[in-house]
Amino acid sequence: MRLRPPPTGVSLNLVTIMGVHGPEPSSHSKAYLRGSAGIPLDISYSSMTSLQLDGDVAFVTGAASGFGLAITKALVSKGVKVIMVDINQCDDVASELNNKAGKTVVIARKANTTSWEQQYAAYEAGKELFGHIDYFFANAGIAERPWLPNFDPVTAAERPIIKPDITTLNIDLIGQLYTAALALQTFERQSTNKHGFRGKLLMTASVYGFFPSAIMPMYASAKAAIVNFTRSAAIMYAEKGITINTIAPSMAATNIAGPPEVSAEFMKGFSEDDLCTVEFVVEQYMSLLGDSKDSGRVIAISGTQAWDQPRDNYNYEACKSAISIIDAQLAKAFASM
């Protein structure tokens, strides 16, 4: 099934209003944001984006494989120029796409996304060639790498206490936040484009951003952080000509589990109903481009289903007053910095 937008007429634009309280969301069929003062803010939906993207420019991390590669190819097919960024080389793909187009539509830059300097260098190369960037896809990620040794009280005394391995957190969270920081500062310096926006940021999370994992605490933590960053930043940048959204798939047939042979073996444990197709996931990203006004959406995907994951507002009323005061006070403090 395809993602169905909320009922006709649900179209309040995102605004941040300080010091006013409103009613709680009444339905989980809609995705809600909440402003600094606790107002439930409905997302502006425009599900039928024109996708007249010819001449637009995108910066895509994790572009050598999986979602990133599929996003790149989908963008190029719509006339978008792409800066492919990956820790692995993707020059061959870039050359293939450029040869097919008969001109330079893609450049490839090798970069470790956990390095601000390497991401910035890739951005500079793209800006120099293409002049502006309309879309940033913060997509690069890896699966869980155990952050601590296996729990074993029997042998613990024989082993030293070691520094945790937070590689997963660094790539899946810090790397994506570096891409977001590039995007937001780039958009701040750009005038509005033909779609009426300074730019759009799209991030990649996971259903583990909503649900705990018994085996992947670092991965789940990173993805939950991306979800809440999206919802918070969408409010922070509302009415500034910027949209921020996240796609949160369940398991898909990519190589995130490891090399192709390892991933193929891993995939054997899933039924077709469990797996998202890469094409279906890419459709959700593409629906947020062009003239789409949607912002703050977290689109979850499992198998052939896609939906807007609602926020958990349990016991918000008990916290609303303190949250409003904290946000208002910090807004004043940050404004004077």
mmCIF file of C-alpha atoms in Angstrom:
data_model
loop_
_atom_site.group_PDB
_atom_site.id
_atom_site.type_symbol
_atom_site.label_atom_id
_atom_site.label_comp_id
_atom_site.label_asym_id
_atom_site.label_seq_id
_atom_site.Cartn_x
_atom_site.Cartn_y
_atom_site.Cartn_z
ATOM 1 C CA MET A 1 0.000 0.000 0.000
ATOM 2 C CA ARG A 2 1.066 3.598 -0.560
ATOM 3 C CA LEU A 3 1.258 6.234 2.114
ATOM 4 C CA ARG A 4 -2.093 7.941 2.506
ATOM 5 C CA PRO A 5 -2.104 11.603 3.568
ATOM 6 C CA PRO A 6 -4.395 12.812 6.379
ATOM 7 C CA PRO A 7 -7.952 13.861 5.517
ATOM 8 C CA THR A 8 -8.524 16.808 3.197
ATOM 9 C CA GLY A 9 -8.381 20.097 5.027
ATOM 10 C CA VAL A 10 -5.565 19.133 7.396
ATOM 11 C CA SER A 11 -3.178 21.869 6.329
ATOM 12 C CA LEU A 12 -2.071 24.102 9.194
ATOM 13 C CA ASN A 13 1.414 25.408 8.522
ATOM 14 C CA LEU A 14 4.131 25.041 11.117
ATOM 15 C CA VAL A 15 4.595 28.072 13.331
ATOM 16 C CA THR A 16 6.266 28.562 16.674
ATOM 17 C CA ILE A 17 4.157 30.492 19.153
ATOM 18 C CA MET A 18 5.496 31.260 22.585
ATOM 19 C CA GLY A 19 3.406 31.397 25.724
ATOM 20 C CA VAL A 20 0.106 29.960 24.451
ATOM 21 C CA HIS A 21 -1.406 26.551 25.123
ATOM 22 C CA GLY A 22 -3.762 24.658 22.884
ATOM 23 C CA PRO A 23 -5.732 21.408 22.960
ATOM 24 C CA GLU A 24 -4.100 18.030 22.734
ATOM 25 C CA PRO A 25 -4.062 16.117 19.441
ATOM 26 C CA SER A 26 -7.212 14.088 19.152
ATOM 27 C CA SER A 27 -6.236 11.475 16.593
ATOM 28 C CA HIS A 28 -3.264 9.263 15.889
ATOM 29 C CA SER A 29 -4.181 9.287 12.209
ATOM 30 C CA LYS A 30 -2.331 12.626 11.961
ATOM 31 C CA ALA A 31 1.284 13.440 12.677
ATOM 32 C CA TYR A 32 1.663 16.328 15.105
ATOM 33 C CA LEU A 33 4.376 18.665 16.192
ATOM 34 C CA ARG A 34 4.293 20.816 19.279
ATOM 35 C CA GLY A 35 5.598 24.344 19.464
ATOM 36 C CA SER A 36 7.854 25.766 22.134
ATOM 37 C CA ALA A 37 4.892 26.638 24.316
ATOM 38 C CA GLY A 38 3.110 23.329 23.955
ATOM 39 C CA ILE A 39 0.732 24.070 21.078
ATOM 40 C CA PRO A 40 -0.117 20.998 19.018
ATOM 41 C CA LEU A 41 0.993 21.961 15.533
ATOM 42 C CA ASP A 42 -0.478 20.095 12.621
ATOM 43 C CA ILE A 43 1.853 19.389 9.751
ATOM 44 C CA SER A 44 1.144 20.956 6.374
ATOM 45 C CA TYR A 45 0.531 18.105 3.971
ATOM 46 C CA SER A 46 0.882 18.340 0.212
ATOM 47 C CA SER A 47 1.152 14.702 -0.725
ATOM 48 C CA MET A 48 1.062 15.253 -4.478
ATOM 49 C CA THR A 49 4.352 17.042 -5.020
ATOM 50 C CA SER A 50 4.873 18.212 -8.601
ATOM 51 C CA LEU A 51 8.324 16.574 -8.828
ATOM 52 C CA GLN A 52 9.366 19.127 -11.432
ATOM 53 C CA LEU A 53 12.914 18.849 -10.201
ATOM 54 C CA ASP A 54 14.938 19.532 -13.336
ATOM 55 C CA GLY A 55 17.953 21.666 -12.459
ATOM 56 C CA ASP A 56 17.768 21.064 -8.714
ATOM 57 C CA VAL A 57 20.873 19.909 -6.821
ATOM 58 C CA ALA A 58 21.188 17.308 -4.051
ATOM 59 C CA PHE A 59 23.891 16.255 -1.570
ATOM 60 C CA VAL A 60 23.535 12.559 -0.697
ATOM 61 C CA THR A 61 25.571 10.729 1.939
ATOM 62 C CA GLY A 62 25.886 6.949 1.941
ATOM 63 C CA ALA A 63 25.511 7.247 -1.835
ATOM 64 C CA ALA A 64 27.623 4.259 -2.899
ATOM 65 C CA SER A 65 25.011 1.626 -2.061
ATOM 66 C CA GLY A 66 21.574 0.914 -0.612
ATOM 67 C CA PHE A 67 19.113 3.766 -0.177
ATOM 68 C CA GLY A 68 21.735 6.386 -1.024
ATOM 69 C CA LEU A 69 22.540 4.867 -4.405
ATOM 70 C CA ALA A 70 18.866 4.336 -5.224
ATOM 71 C CA ILE A 71 18.067 7.920 -4.189
ATOM 72 C CA THR A 72 20.885 9.187 -6.402
ATOM 73 C CA LYS A 73 19.614 7.304 -9.447
ATOM 74 C CA ALA A 74 16.018 8.407 -8.829
ATOM 75 C CA LEU A 75 17.118 12.039 -8.515
ATOM 76 C CA VAL A 76 19.195 11.951 -11.693
ATOM 77 C CA SER A 77 16.226 10.458 -13.559
ATOM 78 C CA LYS A 78 14.270 13.568 -12.562
ATOM 79 C CA GLY A 79 16.940 15.957 -13.791
ATOM 80 C CA VAL A 80 18.579 16.592 -10.414
ATOM 81 C CA LYS A 81 22.348 17.030 -10.174
ATOM 82 C CA VAL A 82 23.867 15.032 -7.318
ATOM 83 C CA ILE A 83 26.922 15.216 -5.090
ATOM 84 C CA MET A 84 27.531 11.591 -4.114
ATOM 85 C CA VAL A 85 29.297 11.264 -0.755
ATOM 86 C CA ASP A 86 30.452 7.978 0.723
ATOM 87 C CA ILE A 87 33.351 6.455 2.632
ATOM 88 C CA ASN A 88 33.616 4.006 -0.284
ATOM 89 C CA GLN A 89 34.433 5.179 -3.779
ATOM 90 C CA CYS A 90 31.489 5.773 -6.091
ATOM 91 C CA ASP A 91 33.356 7.208 -9.090
ATOM 92 C CA ASP A 92 32.273 4.326 -11.324
ATOM 93 C CA VAL A 93 28.592 4.997 -10.690
ATOM 94 C CA ALA A 94 29.126 8.740 -11.212
ATOM 95 C CA SER A 95 30.887 8.089 -14.525
ATOM 96 C CA GLU A 96 28.121 5.757 -15.667
ATOM 97 C CA LEU A 97 25.421 8.326 -14.874
ATOM 98 C CA ASN A 98 27.374 11.141 -16.510
ATOM 99 C CA ASN A 99 28.031 9.106 -19.659
ATOM 100 C CA LYS A 100 24.359 8.228 -19.908
ATOM 101 C CA ALA A 101 23.366 11.884 -19.525
ATOM 102 C CA GLY A 102 26.063 13.114 -21.898
ATOM 103 C CA LYS A 103 27.118 15.766 -19.393
ATOM 104 C CA THR A 104 28.171 16.129 -15.760
ATOM 105 C CA VAL A 105 25.123 15.469 -13.608
ATOM 106 C CA VAL A 106 26.935 13.745 -10.747
ATOM 107 C CA ILE A 107 30.199 14.224 -8.885
ATOM 108 C CA ALA A 108 31.545 11.698 -6.397
ATOM 109 C CA ARG A 109 33.507 12.547 -3.284
ATOM 110 C CA LYS A 110 34.981 10.078 -0.820
ATOM 111 C CA ALA A 111 34.329 11.185 2.743
ATOM 112 C CA ASN A 112 33.937 9.748 6.204
ATOM 113 C CA THR A 113 30.736 11.417 7.396
ATOM 114 C CA THR A 114 31.984 11.472 10.983
ATOM 115 C CA SER A 115 34.562 14.012 9.796
ATOM 116 C CA TRP A 116 33.125 17.516 9.546
ATOM 117 C CA GLU A 117 36.101 18.570 7.428
ATOM 118 C CA GLN A 118 35.599 15.785 4.881
ATOM 119 C CA GLN A 119 31.870 16.441 4.549
ATOM 120 C CA TYR A 120 32.538 20.163 4.199
ATOM 121 C CA ALA A 121 35.112 19.535 1.472
ATOM 122 C CA ALA A 122 32.562 17.446 -0.453
ATOM 123 C CA TYR A 123 30.005 20.225 -0.054
ATOM 124 C CA GLU A 124 32.497 22.841 -1.295
ATOM 125 C CA ALA A 125 33.235 20.767 -4.401
ATOM 126 C CA GLY A 126 29.529 20.465 -5.165
ATOM 127 C CA LYS A 127 28.792 24.117 -4.558
ATOM 128 C CA GLU A 128 31.700 25.199 -6.763
ATOM 129 C CA LEU A 129 30.419 23.097 -9.661
ATOM 130 C CA PHE A 130 26.648 23.398 -9.280
ATOM 131 C CA GLY A 131 26.307 26.749 -7.490
ATOM 132 C CA HIS A 132 23.633 25.853 -4.955
ATOM 133 C CA ILE A 133 22.187 22.832 -3.163
ATOM 134 C CA ASP A 134 18.427 22.334 -2.787
ATOM 135 C CA TYR A 135 18.373 19.013 -0.921
ATOM 136 C CA PHE A 136 20.579 17.379 1.672
ATOM 137 C CA PHE A 137 20.061 13.668 2.349
ATOM 138 C CA ALA A 138 21.612 12.688 5.687
ATOM 139 C CA ASN A 139 21.536 9.001 4.916
ATOM 140 C CA ALA A 140 24.894 7.348 5.676
ATOM 141 C CA GLY A 141 24.654 4.707 8.375
ATOM 142 C CA ILE A 142 25.784 1.318 9.596
ATOM 143 C CA ALA A 143 24.269 -1.514 11.610
ATOM 144 C CA GLU A 144 25.126 -2.164 15.248
ATOM 145 C CA ARG A 145 28.709 -2.698 16.288
ATOM 146 C CA PRO A 146 28.812 -4.071 19.838
ATOM 147 C CA TRP A 147 29.730 -1.195 22.106
ATOM 148 C CA LEU A 148 30.748 -3.469 25.000
ATOM 149 C CA PRO A 149 31.989 -7.075 25.215
ATOM 150 C CA ASN A 150 29.369 -9.755 25.779
ATOM 151 C CA PHE A 151 28.086 -9.795 29.352
ATOM 152 C CA ASP A 152 29.817 -12.662 31.145
ATOM 153 C CA PRO A 153 30.274 -12.400 34.935
ATOM 154 C CA VAL A 154 32.283 -15.638 34.930
ATOM 155 C CA THR A 155 35.162 -14.172 32.890
ATOM 156 C CA ALA A 156 34.688 -10.474 33.718
ATOM 157 C CA ALA A 157 37.343 -10.373 36.428
ATOM 158 C CA GLU A 158 39.929 -11.618 33.933
ATOM 159 C CA ARG A 159 39.212 -8.848 31.442
ATOM 160 C CA PRO A 160 40.132 -5.149 31.713
ATOM 161 C CA ILE A 161 37.401 -2.531 31.719
ATOM 162 C CA ILE A 162 37.608 -0.973 28.252
ATOM 163 C CA LYS A 163 36.479 2.152 26.485
ATOM 164 C CA PRO A 164 33.167 1.544 24.672
ATOM 165 C CA ASP A 165 33.045 1.358 20.891
ATOM 166 C CA ILE A 166 30.610 4.097 19.844
ATOM 167 C CA THR A 167 31.287 3.843 16.108
ATOM 168 C CA THR A 168 27.598 3.175 15.411
ATOM 169 C CA LEU A 169 26.564 6.289 17.321
ATOM 170 C CA ASN A 170 29.203 8.397 15.582
ATOM 171 C CA ILE A 171 28.131 7.368 12.081
ATOM 172 C CA ASP A 172 24.365 7.036 12.540
ATOM 173 C CA LEU A 173 23.928 10.159 14.670
ATOM 174 C CA ILE A 174 26.940 12.495 14.642
ATOM 175 C CA GLY A 175 27.572 11.995 10.927
ATOM 176 C CA GLN A 176 23.945 12.768 10.118
ATOM 177 C CA LEU A 177 23.988 15.830 12.378
ATOM 178 C CA TYR A 178 27.069 17.097 10.538
ATOM 179 C CA THR A 179 25.097 16.770 7.293
ATOM 180 C CA ALA A 180 22.170 18.591 8.924
ATOM 181 C CA ALA A 181 24.477 21.367 10.114
ATOM 182 C CA LEU A 182 25.831 21.756 6.578
ATOM 183 C CA ALA A 183 22.303 21.845 5.202
ATOM 184 C CA LEU A 184 20.873 24.399 7.605
ATOM 185 C CA GLN A 185 23.813 26.775 7.286
ATOM 186 C CA THR A 186 23.749 26.428 3.499
ATOM 187 C CA PHE A 187 20.027 27.160 3.360
ATOM 188 C CA GLU A 188 20.527 30.191 5.589
ATOM 189 C CA ARG A 189 22.832 31.617 2.919
ATOM 190 C CA GLN A 190 20.583 30.825 -0.053
ATOM 191 C CA SER A 191 17.592 32.696 -1.389
ATOM 192 C CA THR A 192 14.400 30.772 -2.138
ATOM 193 C CA ASN A 193 14.459 28.482 -5.167
ATOM 194 C CA LYS A 194 11.863 27.903 -7.868
ATOM 195 C CA HIS A 195 9.838 25.792 -5.420
ATOM 196 C CA GLY A 196 9.674 28.638 -2.896
ATOM 197 C CA PHE A 197 12.116 27.088 -0.399
ATOM 198 C CA ARG A 198 15.648 27.791 0.767
ATOM 199 C CA GLY A 199 16.135 24.047 0.903
ATOM 200 C CA LYS A 200 15.037 20.679 2.247
ATOM 201 C CA LEU A 201 16.741 18.324 4.681
ATOM 202 C CA LEU A 202 15.866 14.629 4.625
ATOM 203 C CA MET A 203 17.236 12.191 7.188
ATOM 204 C CA THR A 204 17.264 8.420 7.548
ATOM 205 C CA ALA A 205 16.134 6.817 10.788
ATOM 206 C CA SER A 206 14.550 3.406 11.428
ATOM 207 C CA VAL A 207 11.568 1.874 13.175
ATOM 208 C CA TYR A 208 14.120 1.272 15.934
ATOM 209 C CA GLY A 209 13.796 5.007 16.484
ATOM 210 C CA PHE A 210 10.407 4.263 18.086
ATOM 211 C CA PHE A 211 10.870 0.764 19.481
ATOM 212 C CA PRO A 212 13.601 -0.592 21.797
ATOM 213 C CA SER A 213 16.033 -3.244 20.697
ATOM 214 C CA ALA A 214 17.253 -6.149 22.798
ATOM 215 C CA ILE A 215 20.552 -6.301 20.911
ATOM 216 C CA MET A 216 21.226 -2.888 19.292
ATOM 217 C CA PRO A 217 21.286 -0.149 21.954
ATOM 218 C CA MET A 218 23.603 2.177 20.003
ATOM 219 C CA TYR A 219 21.666 1.854 16.744
ATOM 220 C CA ALA A 220 18.307 2.371 18.461
ATOM 221 C CA SER A 221 19.666 5.352 20.416
ATOM 222 C CA ALA A 222 21.002 7.009 17.262
ATOM 223 C CA LYS A 223 17.767 6.507 15.333
ATOM 224 C CA ALA A 224 15.603 7.764 18.214
ATOM 225 C CA ALA A 225 17.783 10.869 18.363
ATOM 226 C CA ILE A 226 17.292 11.478 14.625
ATOM 227 C CA VAL A 227 13.520 11.208 15.057
ATOM 228 C CA ASN A 228 13.408 13.750 17.874
ATOM 229 C CA PHE A 229 15.903 16.028 16.130
ATOM 230 C CA THR A 230 13.634 16.080 13.078
ATOM 231 C CA ARG A 231 10.556 16.969 15.093
ATOM 232 C CA SER A 232 12.370 19.618 17.117
ATOM 233 C CA ALA A 233 14.294 21.198 14.242
ATOM 234 C CA ALA A 234 11.179 21.321 12.044
ATOM 235 C CA ILE A 235 9.605 23.608 14.643
ATOM 236 C CA MET A 236 12.779 25.614 15.134
ATOM 237 C CA TYR A 237 13.079 26.297 11.383
ATOM 238 C CA ALA A 238 9.376 26.690 10.620
ATOM 239 C CA GLU A 239 8.462 29.708 8.476
ATOM 240 C CA LYS A 240 12.094 30.016 7.349
ATOM 241 C CA GLY A 241 11.693 28.388 3.940
ATOM 242 C CA ILE A 242 13.164 25.090 5.145
ATOM 243 C CA THR A 243 11.578 21.658 5.518
ATOM 244 C CA ILE A 244 12.976 18.808 7.618
ATOM 245 C CA ASN A 245 11.669 15.250 7.421
ATOM 246 C CA THR A 246 12.784 11.707 8.206
ATOM 247 C CA ILE A 247 12.166 8.331 6.620
ATOM 248 C CA ALA A 248 12.234 5.428 9.094
ATOM 249 C CA PRO A 249 12.210 2.040 7.353
ATOM 250 C CA SER A 250 12.132 -1.387 8.900
ATOM 251 C CA MET A 251 14.326 -4.061 7.305
ATOM 252 C CA ALA A 252 15.102 -3.554 3.625
ATOM 253 C CA ALA A 253 17.161 -5.487 1.109
ATOM 254 C CA THR A 254 20.349 -3.428 1.359
ATOM 255 C CA ASN A 255 23.908 -4.273 2.395
ATOM 256 C CA ILE A 256 23.706 -2.578 5.793
ATOM 257 C CA ALA A 257 24.243 -5.952 7.481
ATOM 258 C CA GLY A 258 27.657 -6.295 5.815
ATOM 259 C CA PRO A 259 29.187 -7.465 2.514
ATOM 260 C CA PRO A 260 26.731 -8.801 -0.095
ATOM 261 C CA GLU A 261 27.247 -12.449 0.841
ATOM 262 C CA VAL A 262 26.725 -11.687 4.549
ATOM 263 C CA SER A 263 23.660 -9.573 3.847
ATOM 264 C CA ALA A 264 22.174 -12.246 1.590
ATOM 265 C CA GLU A 265 22.508 -14.843 4.331
ATOM 266 C CA PHE A 266 21.037 -12.426 6.883
ATOM 267 C CA MET A 267 18.021 -11.725 4.653
ATOM 268 C CA LYS A 268 17.054 -15.394 4.548
ATOM 269 C CA GLY A 269 15.410 -15.029 7.952
ATOM 270 C CA PHE A 270 12.789 -12.581 6.652
ATOM 271 C CA SER A 271 9.557 -13.153 4.792
ATOM 272 C CA GLU A 272 8.600 -10.926 1.864
ATOM 273 C CA ASP A 273 6.031 -9.262 4.113
ATOM 274 C CA ASP A 274 8.805 -8.198 6.496
ATOM 275 C CA LEU A 275 11.057 -6.549 3.929
ATOM 276 C CA CYS A 276 10.643 -3.063 2.477
ATOM 277 C CA THR A 277 11.688 -2.761 -1.133
ATOM 278 C CA VAL A 278 14.308 -0.116 -1.769
ATOM 279 C CA GLU A 279 12.053 1.353 -4.473
ATOM 280 C CA PHE A 280 9.172 1.822 -2.032
ATOM 281 C CA VAL A 281 11.449 3.522 0.475
ATOM 282 C CA VAL A 282 12.809 5.861 -2.203
ATOM 283 C CA GLU A 283 9.236 6.784 -3.173
ATOM 284 C CA GLN A 284 8.724 8.190 0.316
ATOM 285 C CA TYR A 285 11.842 10.361 0.075
ATOM 286 C CA MET A 286 10.843 11.621 -3.361
ATOM 287 C CA SER A 287 7.360 12.575 -2.158
ATOM 288 C CA LEU A 288 8.943 15.216 0.112
ATOM 289 C CA LEU A 289 10.847 17.073 -2.625
ATOM 290 C CA GLY A 290 9.929 19.853 -5.012
ATOM 291 C CA ASP A 291 6.960 21.925 -3.923
ATOM 292 C CA SER A 292 5.994 19.713 -0.963
ATOM 293 C CA LYS A 293 5.386 21.870 2.112
ATOM 294 C CA ASP A 294 5.522 18.936 4.514
ATOM 295 C CA SER A 295 7.866 19.335 7.461
ATOM 296 C CA GLY A 296 8.394 17.441 10.701
ATOM 297 C CA ARG A 297 7.126 14.190 9.275
ATOM 298 C CA VAL A 298 8.566 10.851 10.357
ATOM 299 C CA ILE A 299 7.410 8.353 7.757
ATOM 300 C CA ALA A 300 7.703 4.791 9.014
ATOM 301 C CA ILE A 301 7.823 1.855 6.612
ATOM 302 C CA SER A 302 7.391 -1.870 7.122
ATOM 303 C CA GLY A 303 6.946 -4.247 4.240
ATOM 304 C CA THR A 304 4.466 -2.607 1.866
ATOM 305 C CA GLN A 305 3.014 -0.257 4.476
ATOM 306 C CA ALA A 306 4.022 3.359 5.108
ATOM 307 C CA TRP A 307 2.542 5.666 7.722
ATOM 308 C CA ASP A 308 3.246 8.826 9.705
ATOM 309 C CA GLN A 309 4.506 7.669 13.096
ATOM 310 C CA PRO A 310 2.643 9.660 15.806
ATOM 311 C CA ARG A 311 4.430 11.276 18.684
ATOM 312 C CA ASP A 312 4.146 9.767 22.132
ATOM 313 C CA ASN A 313 2.316 12.434 24.159
ATOM 314 C CA TYR A 314 1.813 10.314 27.269
ATOM 315 C CA ASN A 315 1.575 12.552 30.367
ATOM 316 C CA TYR A 316 2.595 15.632 28.393
ATOM 317 C CA GLU A 317 0.195 17.738 30.468
ATOM 318 C CA ALA A 318 2.315 17.101 33.566
ATOM 319 C CA CYS A 319 5.389 18.505 31.793
ATOM 320 C CA LYS A 320 3.834 21.180 29.570
ATOM 321 C CA SER A 321 4.275 24.161 31.893
ATOM 322 C CA ALA A 322 7.948 23.448 32.622
ATOM 323 C CA ILE A 323 8.722 22.768 28.952
ATOM 324 C CA SER A 324 7.088 26.044 27.947
ATOM 325 C CA ILE A 325 9.074 28.044 30.499
ATOM 326 C CA ILE A 326 12.376 26.357 29.627
ATOM 327 C CA ASP A 327 11.892 26.893 25.888
ATOM 328 C CA ALA A 328 10.844 30.520 26.337
ATOM 329 C CA GLN A 329 13.779 31.337 28.619
ATOM 330 C CA LEU A 330 16.324 29.602 26.392
ATOM 331 C CA ALA A 331 14.903 31.333 23.319
ATOM 332 C CA LYS A 332 15.631 34.680 24.961
ATOM 333 C CA ALA A 333 19.100 33.583 26.042
ATOM 334 C CA PHE A 334 20.060 32.178 22.648
ATOM 335 C CA ALA A 335 18.746 35.280 20.867
ATOM 336 C CA SER A 336 21.258 37.428 22.750
ATOM 337 C CA MET A 337 24.265 35.209 21.924
#
